Amino acid sequence: MSTPTHPPVAIVTAAGRGIGAGIARELADAGYRLTLFSQGPGIHDLAAELGAGAVQGSLTEPDDLARLVDVTLEQHGRIDALVNGAGHATNGDLLDITDQDWHAGLDMVLLSVVRMARLVTPHMTEAGRGAIVNLSSYTAFEPMGAIPLNSSLRAALSSFTKLYADRYAAAGLRMNSILPGFVDSWPEDPDFLARIPAGRYATTAEIGKLAAFLVSDNATYINGESIRIDGSAARSL
């Protein structure tokens, strides 16, 4: 596996705020050249702060994702890492969720990752190296009735993560998923806080540091994993 001789290049999607922005800041601190992607115009402000490139578009629009990869390759010539940020699907009572909402959630949570993998994998394979991290949720292993659509699709994402790792590990590529619990980018809820033995929400910086570790050469033997970072909130083994 070859080692890049220049600062590595990473794409971060859904990077406009919250966890995605926290991951972008940690990667910038680690020396990555970044292209940031988000639907909102605020992505340009964050990019200016971090000295990064920015592409505005939708996770559910394949043409926007293709444009993101093209812009990154035009500016930097390669892609060493990809962090797939996460949108939030519509939820409701289990059997009240419409087919349309199920399809929209699938498009956002799972197919955006599949599409990005299709786009970057040939370039990473040619380079003989590459790392992908998917932002998921601890509800992949500990489904919550309040968010059944997200819980179901995050479980599917963990399966895809393992399948990708099995398929492309021999080519020098890795894919892992991060499964946060409750994070301080969301308003604190006393009921949720009571579930966390650590007694606090995670910070976006903590999630970002894990992402930065997983795409780094310090994690080259970690592949196909779904790693919880939840302050021990999950009860399943």
PDB file of N, CA, C and O in Angstrom, residues 169-230:
ATOM      1  N   ALA A 169     -11.096  -4.874   0.868  1.00  0.00           N
ATOM      2  CA  ALA A 169      -9.926  -4.851   1.759  1.00  0.00           C
ATOM      3  C   ALA A 169      -8.653  -5.237   1.028  1.00  0.00           C
ATOM      4  O   ALA A 169      -7.586  -4.640   1.244  1.00  0.00           O
ATOM      5  N   ALA A 170      -8.734  -6.222   0.156  1.00  0.00           N
ATOM      6  CA  ALA A 170      -7.539  -6.678  -0.557  1.00  0.00           C
ATOM      7  C   ALA A 170      -6.979  -5.607  -1.485  1.00  0.00           C
ATOM      8  O   ALA A 170      -5.795  -5.652  -1.854  1.00  0.00           O
ATOM      9  N   ALA A 171      -7.812  -4.633  -1.859  1.00  0.00           N
ATOM     10  CA  ALA A 171      -7.359  -3.527  -2.707  1.00  0.00           C
ATOM     11  C   ALA A 171      -6.781  -2.377  -1.894  1.00  0.00           C
ATOM     12  O   ALA A 171      -6.385  -1.353  -2.464  1.00  0.00           O
ATOM     13  N   GLY A 172      -6.739  -2.533  -0.569  1.00  0.00           N
ATOM     14  CA  GLY A 172      -6.190  -1.498   0.293  1.00  0.00           C
ATOM     15  C   GLY A 172      -7.207  -0.482   0.773  1.00  0.00           C
ATOM     16  O   GLY A 172      -6.833   0.569   1.301  1.00  0.00           O
ATOM     17  N   LEU A 173      -8.494  -0.799   0.614  1.00  0.00           N
ATOM     18  CA  LEU A 173      -9.557   0.133   1.003  1.00  0.00           C
ATOM     19  C   LEU A 173     -10.225  -0.329   2.291  1.00  0.00           C
ATOM     20  O   LEU A 173     -10.327  -1.533   2.568  1.00  0.00           O
ATOM     21  N   ARG A 174     -10.685   0.661   3.069  1.00  0.00           N
ATOM     22  CA  ARG A 174     -11.363   0.360   4.320  1.00  0.00           C
ATOM     23  C   ARG A 174     -12.659   1.153   4.411  1.00  0.00           C
ATOM     24  O   ARG A 174     -12.760   2.266   3.903  1.00  0.00           O
ATOM     25  N   MET A 175     -13.648   0.567   5.082  1.00  0.00           N
ATOM     26  CA  MET A 175     -14.885   1.276   5.416  1.00  0.00           C
ATOM     27  C   MET A 175     -15.314   0.889   6.819  1.00  0.00           C
ATOM     28  O   MET A 175     -15.393  -0.301   7.157  1.00  0.00           O
ATOM     29  N   ASN A 176     -15.560   1.892   7.652  1.00  0.00           N
ATOM     30  CA  ASN A 176     -16.075   1.699   8.999  1.00  0.00           C
ATOM     31  C   ASN A 176     -17.218   2.677   9.234  1.00  0.00           C
ATOM     32  O   ASN A 176     -17.341   3.687   8.537  1.00  0.00           O
ATOM     33  N   SER A 177     -18.056   2.372  10.212  1.00  0.00           N
ATOM     34  CA  SER A 177     -19.142   3.268  10.592  1.00  0.00           C
ATOM     35  C   SER A 177     -18.999   3.674  12.046  1.00  0.00           C
ATOM     36  O   SER A 177     -18.579   2.874  12.892  1.00  0.00           O
ATOM     37  N   ILE A 178     -19.339   4.926  12.318  1.00  0.00           N
ATOM     38  CA  ILE A 178     -19.360   5.464  13.674  1.00  0.00           C
ATOM     39  C   ILE A 178     -20.807   5.540  14.130  1.00  0.00           C
ATOM     40  O   ILE A 178     -21.666   6.057  13.414  1.00  0.00           O
ATOM     41  N   LEU A 179     -21.073   5.057  15.333  1.00  0.00           N
ATOM     42  CA  LEU A 179     -22.433   4.994  15.865  1.00  0.00           C
ATOM     43  C   LEU A 179     -22.540   5.863  17.119  1.00  0.00           C
ATOM     44  O   LEU A 179     -22.423   5.364  18.244  1.00  0.00           O
ATOM     45  N   PRO A 180     -22.741   7.161  16.959  1.00  0.00           N
ATOM     46  CA  PRO A 180     -22.886   8.008  18.149  1.00  0.00           C
ATOM     47  C   PRO A 180     -24.196   7.738  18.870  1.00  0.00           C
ATOM     48  O   PRO A 180     -25.186   7.288  18.275  1.00  0.00           O
ATOM     49  N   GLY A 181     -24.178   8.061  20.166  1.00  0.00           N
ATOM     50  CA  GLY A 181     -25.410   8.141  20.922  1.00  0.00           C
ATOM     51  C   GLY A 181     -25.925   9.568  20.866  1.00  0.00           C
ATOM     52  O   GLY A 181     -26.142  10.127  19.792  1.00  0.00           O
ATOM     53  N   PHE A 182     -26.081  10.184  22.023  1.00  0.00           N
ATOM     54  CA  PHE A 182     -26.599  11.546  22.095  1.00  0.00           C
ATOM     55  C   PHE A 182     -25.426  12.530  22.064  1.00  0.00           C
ATOM     56  O   PHE A 182     -24.448  12.373  22.786  1.00  0.00           O
ATOM     57  N   VAL A 183     -25.553  13.549  21.217  1.00  0.00           N
ATOM     58  CA  VAL A 183     -24.452  14.470  20.936  1.00  0.00           C
ATOM     59  C   VAL A 183     -24.912  15.897  21.208  1.00  0.00           C
ATOM     60  O   VAL A 183     -26.084  16.245  21.011  1.00  0.00           O
ATOM     61  N   ASP A 184     -23.978  16.740  21.625  1.00  0.00           N
ATOM     62  CA  ASP A 184     -24.337  18.083  22.075  1.00  0.00           C
ATOM     63  C   ASP A 184     -24.749  19.051  20.963  1.00  0.00           C
ATOM     64  O   ASP A 184     -25.047  20.208  21.223  1.00  0.00           O
ATOM     65  N   SER A 185     -24.778  18.577  19.728  1.00  0.00           N
ATOM     66  CA  SER A 185     -25.325  19.401  18.653  1.00  0.00           C
ATOM     67  C   SER A 185     -26.853  19.411  18.678  1.00  0.00           C
ATOM     68  O   SER A 185     -27.478  20.172  17.931  1.00  0.00           O
ATOM     69  N   TRP A 186     -27.432  18.573  19.521  1.00  0.00           N
ATOM     70  CA  TRP A 186     -28.886  18.539  19.717  1.00  0.00           C
ATOM     71  C   TRP A 186     -29.226  19.049  21.110  1.00  0.00           C
ATOM     72  O   TRP A 186     -28.428  18.893  22.047  1.00  0.00           O
ATOM     73  N   PRO A 187     -30.402  19.644  21.300  1.00  0.00           N
ATOM     74  CA  PRO A 187     -30.798  20.116  22.635  1.00  0.00           C
ATOM     75  C   PRO A 187     -30.813  18.964  23.638  1.00  0.00           C
ATOM     76  O   PRO A 187     -31.225  17.846  23.319  1.00  0.00           O
ATOM     77  N   GLU A 188     -30.361  19.259  24.840  1.00  0.00           N
ATOM     78  CA  GLU A 188     -30.299  18.220  25.869  1.00  0.00           C
ATOM     79  C   GLU A 188     -31.692  17.903  26.385  1.00  0.00           C
ATOM     80  O   GLU A 188     -32.479  18.789  26.685  1.00  0.00           O
ATOM     81  N   ASP A 189     -31.982  16.603  26.463  1.00  0.00           N
ATOM     82  CA  ASP A 189     -33.273  16.115  26.945  1.00  0.00           C
ATOM     83  C   ASP A 189     -33.030  15.350  28.241  1.00  0.00           C
ATOM     84  O   ASP A 189     -32.239  14.400  28.263  1.00  0.00           O
ATOM     85  N   PRO A 190     -33.696  15.734  29.359  1.00  0.00           N
ATOM     86  CA  PRO A 190     -33.439  15.051  30.635  1.00  0.00           C
ATOM     87  C   PRO A 190     -33.686  13.549  30.574  1.00  0.00           C
ATOM     88  O   PRO A 190     -32.963  12.774  31.216  1.00  0.00           O
ATOM     89  N   ASP A 191     -34.696  13.118  29.807  1.00  0.00           N
ATOM     90  CA  ASP A 191     -34.977  11.681  29.705  1.00  0.00           C
ATOM     91  C   ASP A 191     -33.842  10.951  29.001  1.00  0.00           C
ATOM     92  O   ASP A 191     -33.457   9.844  29.401  1.00  0.00           O
ATOM     93  N   PHE A 192     -33.301  11.548  27.952  1.00  0.00           N
ATOM     94  CA  PHE A 192     -32.187  10.929  27.252  1.00  0.00           C
ATOM     95  C   PHE A 192     -30.927  10.969  28.108  1.00  0.00           C
ATOM     96  O   PHE A 192     -30.166  10.004  28.169  1.00  0.00           O
ATOM     97  N   LEU A 193     -30.711  12.093  28.800  1.00  0.00           N
ATOM     98  CA  LEU A 193     -29.523  12.224  29.635  1.00  0.00           C
ATOM     99  C   LEU A 193     -29.499  11.152  30.717  1.00  0.00           C
ATOM    100  O   LEU A 193     -28.435  10.623  31.060  1.00  0.00           O
ATOM    101  N   ALA A 194     -30.663  10.803  31.225  1.00  0.00           N
ATOM    102  CA  ALA A 194     -30.749   9.797  32.284  1.00  0.00           C
ATOM    103  C   ALA A 194     -30.328   8.409  31.801  1.00  0.00           C
ATOM    104  O   ALA A 194     -29.995   7.541  32.613  1.00  0.00           O
ATOM    105  N   ARG A 195     -30.320   8.190  30.503  1.00  0.00           N
ATOM    106  CA  ARG A 195     -29.923   6.887  29.956  1.00  0.00           C
ATOM    107  C   ARG A 195     -28.411   6.723  29.841  1.00  0.00           C
ATOM    108  O   ARG A 195     -27.927   5.638  29.556  1.00  0.00           O
ATOM    109  N   ILE A 196     -27.660   7.800  30.025  1.00  0.00           N
ATOM    110  CA  ILE A 196     -26.231   7.791  29.717  1.00  0.00           C
ATOM    111  C   ILE A 196     -25.425   7.673  30.996  1.00  0.00           C
ATOM    112  O   ILE A 196     -25.389   8.604  31.807  1.00  0.00           O
ATOM    113  N   PRO A 197     -24.754   6.539  31.231  1.00  0.00           N
ATOM    114  CA  PRO A 197     -23.955   6.397  32.445  1.00  0.00           C
ATOM    115  C   PRO A 197     -22.885   7.480  32.577  1.00  0.00           C
ATOM    116  O   PRO A 197     -22.526   7.859  33.704  1.00  0.00           O
ATOM    117  N   ALA A 198     -22.374   7.975  31.468  1.00  0.00           N
ATOM    118  CA  ALA A 198     -21.357   9.023  31.527  1.00  0.00           C
ATOM    119  C   ALA A 198     -21.916  10.342  32.049  1.00  0.00           C
ATOM    120  O   ALA A 198     -21.152  11.230  32.435  1.00  0.00           O
ATOM    121  N   GLY A 199     -23.242  10.478  32.045  1.00  0.00           N
ATOM    122  CA  GLY A 199     -23.871  11.664  32.618  1.00  0.00           C
ATOM    123  C   GLY A 199     -23.814  12.910  31.755  1.00  0.00           C
ATOM    124  O   GLY A 199     -24.109  14.013  32.234  1.00  0.00           O
ATOM    125  N   ARG A 200     -23.454  12.765  30.495  1.00  0.00           N
ATOM    126  CA  ARG A 200     -23.398  13.914  29.599  1.00  0.00           C
ATOM    127  C   ARG A 200     -23.515  13.439  28.159  1.00  0.00           C
ATOM    128  O   ARG A 200     -23.320  12.259  27.854  1.00  0.00           O
ATOM    129  N   TYR A 201     -23.823  14.372  27.272  1.00  0.00           N
ATOM    130  CA  TYR A 201     -23.804  14.091  25.845  1.00  0.00           C
ATOM    131  C   TYR A 201     -22.354  14.104  25.343  1.00  0.00           C
ATOM    132  O   TYR A 201     -21.482  14.736  25.937  1.00  0.00           O
ATOM    133  N   ALA A 202     -22.107  13.424  24.230  1.00  0.00           N
ATOM    134  CA  ALA A 202     -20.819  13.531  23.553  1.00  0.00           C
ATOM    135  C   ALA A 202     -20.684  14.916  22.936  1.00  0.00           C
ATOM    136  O   ALA A 202     -21.680  15.579  22.622  1.00  0.00           O
ATOM    137  N   THR A 203     -19.466  15.355  22.740  1.00  0.00           N
ATOM    138  CA  THR A 203     -19.231  16.585  21.991  1.00  0.00           C
ATOM    139  C   THR A 203     -18.998  16.228  20.521  1.00  0.00           C
ATOM    140  O   THR A 203     -18.550  15.121  20.194  1.00  0.00           O
ATOM    141  N   THR A 204     -19.278  17.185  19.649  1.00  0.00           N
ATOM    142  CA  THR A 204     -19.012  16.942  18.232  1.00  0.00           C
ATOM    143  C   THR A 204     -17.518  16.732  17.992  1.00  0.00           C
ATOM    144  O   THR A 204     -17.133  15.975  17.094  1.00  0.00           O
ATOM    145  N   ALA A 205     -16.680  17.366  18.800  1.00  0.00           N
ATOM    146  CA  ALA A 205     -15.237  17.174  18.657  1.00  0.00           C
ATOM    147  C   ALA A 205     -14.840  15.735  18.963  1.00  0.00           C
ATOM    148  O   ALA A 205     -13.947  15.169  18.299  1.00  0.00           O
ATOM    149  N   GLU A 206     -15.489  15.114  19.950  1.00  0.00           N
ATOM    150  CA  GLU A 206     -15.175  13.720  20.270  1.00  0.00           C
ATOM    151  C   GLU A 206     -15.523  12.794  19.108  1.00  0.00           C
ATOM    152  O   GLU A 206     -14.773  11.859  18.799  1.00  0.00           O
ATOM    153  N   ILE A 207     -16.664  13.055  18.472  1.00  0.00           N
ATOM    154  CA  ILE A 207     -17.025  12.249  17.305  1.00  0.00           C
ATOM    155  C   ILE A 207     -16.015  12.498  16.187  1.00  0.00           C
ATOM    156  O   ILE A 207     -15.571  11.568  15.500  1.00  0.00           O
ATOM    157  N   GLY A 208     -15.628  13.762  16.018  1.00  0.00           N
ATOM    158  CA  GLY A 208     -14.664  14.108  14.982  1.00  0.00           C
ATOM    159  C   GLY A 208     -13.318  13.446  15.180  1.00  0.00           C
ATOM    160  O   GLY A 208     -12.674  13.003  14.217  1.00  0.00           O
ATOM    161  N   LYS A 209     -12.867  13.355  16.412  1.00  0.00           N
ATOM    162  CA  LYS A 209     -11.574  12.727  16.690  1.00  0.00           C
ATOM    163  C   LYS A 209     -11.604  11.241  16.339  1.00  0.00           C
ATOM    164  O   LYS A 209     -10.608  10.697  15.841  1.00  0.00           O
ATOM    165  N   LEU A 210     -12.731  10.581  16.593  1.00  0.00           N
ATOM    166  CA  LEU A 210     -12.839   9.170  16.223  1.00  0.00           C
ATOM    167  C   LEU A 210     -12.811   9.014  14.704  1.00  0.00           C
ATOM    168  O   LEU A 210     -12.137   8.124  14.173  1.00  0.00           O
ATOM    169  N   ALA A 211     -13.528   9.877  14.002  1.00  0.00           N
ATOM    170  CA  ALA A 211     -13.513   9.821  12.536  1.00  0.00           C
ATOM    171  C   ALA A 211     -12.104  10.041  11.999  1.00  0.00           C
ATOM    172  O   ALA A 211     -11.641   9.336  11.093  1.00  0.00           O
ATOM    173  N   ALA A 212     -11.402  11.036  12.554  1.00  0.00           N
ATOM    174  CA  ALA A 212     -10.047  11.329  12.099  1.00  0.00           C
ATOM    175  C   ALA A 212      -9.112  10.152  12.360  1.00  0.00           C
ATOM    176  O   ALA A 212      -8.233   9.849  11.533  1.00  0.00           O
ATOM    177  N   PHE A 213      -9.291   9.483  13.483  1.00  0.00           N
ATOM    178  CA  PHE A 213      -8.485   8.291  13.762  1.00  0.00           C
ATOM    179  C   PHE A 213      -8.772   7.191  12.750  1.00  0.00           C
ATOM    180  O   PHE A 213      -7.852   6.562  12.206  1.00  0.00           O
ATOM    181  N   LEU A 214     -10.037   6.953  12.457  1.00  0.00           N
ATOM    182  CA  LEU A 214     -10.404   5.833  11.594  1.00  0.00           C
ATOM    183  C   LEU A 214      -9.940   6.006  10.155  1.00  0.00           C
ATOM    184  O   LEU A 214      -9.701   5.012   9.462  1.00  0.00           O
ATOM    185  N   VAL A 215      -9.823   7.243   9.677  1.00  0.00           N
ATOM    186  CA  VAL A 215      -9.323   7.421   8.309  1.00  0.00           C
ATOM    187  C   VAL A 215      -7.799   7.507   8.264  1.00  0.00           C
ATOM    188  O   VAL A 215      -7.209   7.501   7.180  1.00  0.00           O
ATOM    189  N   SER A 216      -7.162   7.526   9.424  1.00  0.00           N
ATOM    190  CA  SER A 216      -5.710   7.691   9.471  1.00  0.00           C
ATOM    191  C   SER A 216      -4.988   6.357   9.327  1.00  0.00           C
ATOM    192  O   SER A 216      -5.581   5.272   9.432  1.00  0.00           O
ATOM    193  N   ASP A 217      -3.673   6.446   9.120  1.00  0.00           N
ATOM    194  CA  ASP A 217      -2.863   5.231   9.036  1.00  0.00           C
ATOM    195  C   ASP A 217      -2.680   4.553  10.385  1.00  0.00           C
ATOM    196  O   ASP A 217      -2.113   3.455  10.453  1.00  0.00           O
ATOM    197  N   ASN A 218      -3.150   5.176  11.462  1.00  0.00           N
ATOM    198  CA  ASN A 218      -3.130   4.506  12.766  1.00  0.00           C
ATOM    199  C   ASN A 218      -4.227   3.460  12.892  1.00  0.00           C
ATOM    200  O   ASN A 218      -4.245   2.707  13.873  1.00  0.00           O
ATOM    201  N   ALA A 219      -5.138   3.404  11.926  1.00  0.00           N
ATOM    202  CA  ALA A 219      -6.282   2.480  11.999  1.00  0.00           C
ATOM    203  C   ALA A 219      -6.330   1.547  10.801  1.00  0.00           C
ATOM    204  O   ALA A 219      -7.401   1.087  10.409  1.00  0.00           O
ATOM    205  N   THR A 220      -5.168   1.231  10.231  1.00  0.00           N
ATOM    206  CA  THR A 220      -5.159   0.480   8.977  1.00  0.00           C
ATOM    207  C   THR A 220      -5.672  -0.958   9.113  1.00  0.00           C
ATOM    208  O   THR A 220      -5.977  -1.589   8.101  1.00  0.00           O
ATOM    209  N   TYR A 221      -5.758  -1.495  10.332  1.00  0.00           N
ATOM    210  CA  TYR A 221      -6.268  -2.869  10.497  1.00  0.00           C
ATOM    211  C   TYR A 221      -7.684  -2.875  11.075  1.00  0.00           C
ATOM    212  O   TYR A 221      -8.174  -3.907  11.501  1.00  0.00           O
ATOM    213  N   ILE A 222      -8.323  -1.725  11.081  1.00  0.00           N
ATOM    214  CA  ILE A 222      -9.728  -1.638  11.504  1.00  0.00           C
ATOM    215  C   ILE A 222     -10.564  -1.487  10.250  1.00  0.00           C
ATOM    216  O   ILE A 222     -10.444  -0.494   9.525  1.00  0.00           O
ATOM    217  N   ASN A 223     -11.405  -2.473   9.975  1.00  0.00           N
ATOM    218  CA  ASN A 223     -12.142  -2.492   8.718  1.00  0.00           C
ATOM    219  C   ASN A 223     -13.461  -3.241   8.898  1.00  0.00           C
ATOM    220  O   ASN A 223     -13.510  -4.283   9.547  1.00  0.00           O
ATOM    221  N   GLY A 224     -14.525  -2.665   8.353  1.00  0.00           N
ATOM    222  CA  GLY A 224     -15.831  -3.314   8.401  1.00  0.00           C
ATOM    223  C   GLY A 224     -16.528  -3.206   9.740  1.00  0.00           C
ATOM    224  O   GLY A 224     -17.524  -3.892   9.982  1.00  0.00           O
ATOM    225  N   GLU A 225     -16.051  -2.309  10.607  1.00  0.00           N
ATOM    226  CA  GLU A 225     -16.590  -2.218  11.959  1.00  0.00           C
ATOM    227  C   GLU A 225     -17.644  -1.119  12.081  1.00  0.00           C
ATOM    228  O   GLU A 225     -17.597  -0.100  11.385  1.00  0.00           O
ATOM    229  N   SER A 226     -18.564  -1.320  13.004  1.00  0.00           N
ATOM    230  CA  SER A 226     -19.530  -0.300  13.412  1.00  0.00           C
ATOM    231  C   SER A 226     -19.247   0.001  14.879  1.00  0.00           C
ATOM    232  O   SER A 226     -19.529  -0.822  15.757  1.00  0.00           O
ATOM    233  N   ILE A 227     -18.666   1.157  15.122  1.00  0.00           N
ATOM    234  CA  ILE A 227     -18.081   1.466  16.424  1.00  0.00           C
ATOM    235  C   ILE A 227     -18.972   2.450  17.170  1.00  0.00           C
ATOM    236  O   ILE A 227     -19.197   3.575  16.732  1.00  0.00           O
ATOM    237  N   ARG A 228     -19.482   2.010  18.315  1.00  0.00           N
ATOM    238  CA  ARG A 228     -20.327   2.882  19.118  1.00  0.00           C
ATOM    239  C   ARG A 228     -19.486   3.888  19.894  1.00  0.00           C
ATOM    240  O   ARG A 228     -18.419   3.561  20.407  1.00  0.00           O
ATOM    241  N   ILE A 229     -19.990   5.095  19.975  1.00  0.00           N
ATOM    242  CA  ILE A 229     -19.387   6.149  20.804  1.00  0.00           C
ATOM    243  C   ILE A 229     -20.558   6.854  21.482  1.00  0.00           C
ATOM    244  O   ILE A 229     -21.089   7.848  21.005  1.00  0.00           O
ATOM    245  N   ASP A 230     -20.971   6.275  22.615  1.00  0.00           N
ATOM    246  CA  ASP A 230     -22.265   6.642  23.202  1.00  0.00           C
ATOM    247  C   ASP A 230     -22.234   6.802  24.715  1.00  0.00           C
ATOM    248  O   ASP A 230     -23.296   6.879  25.347  1.00  0.00           O
TER     249      ASP A 230
END
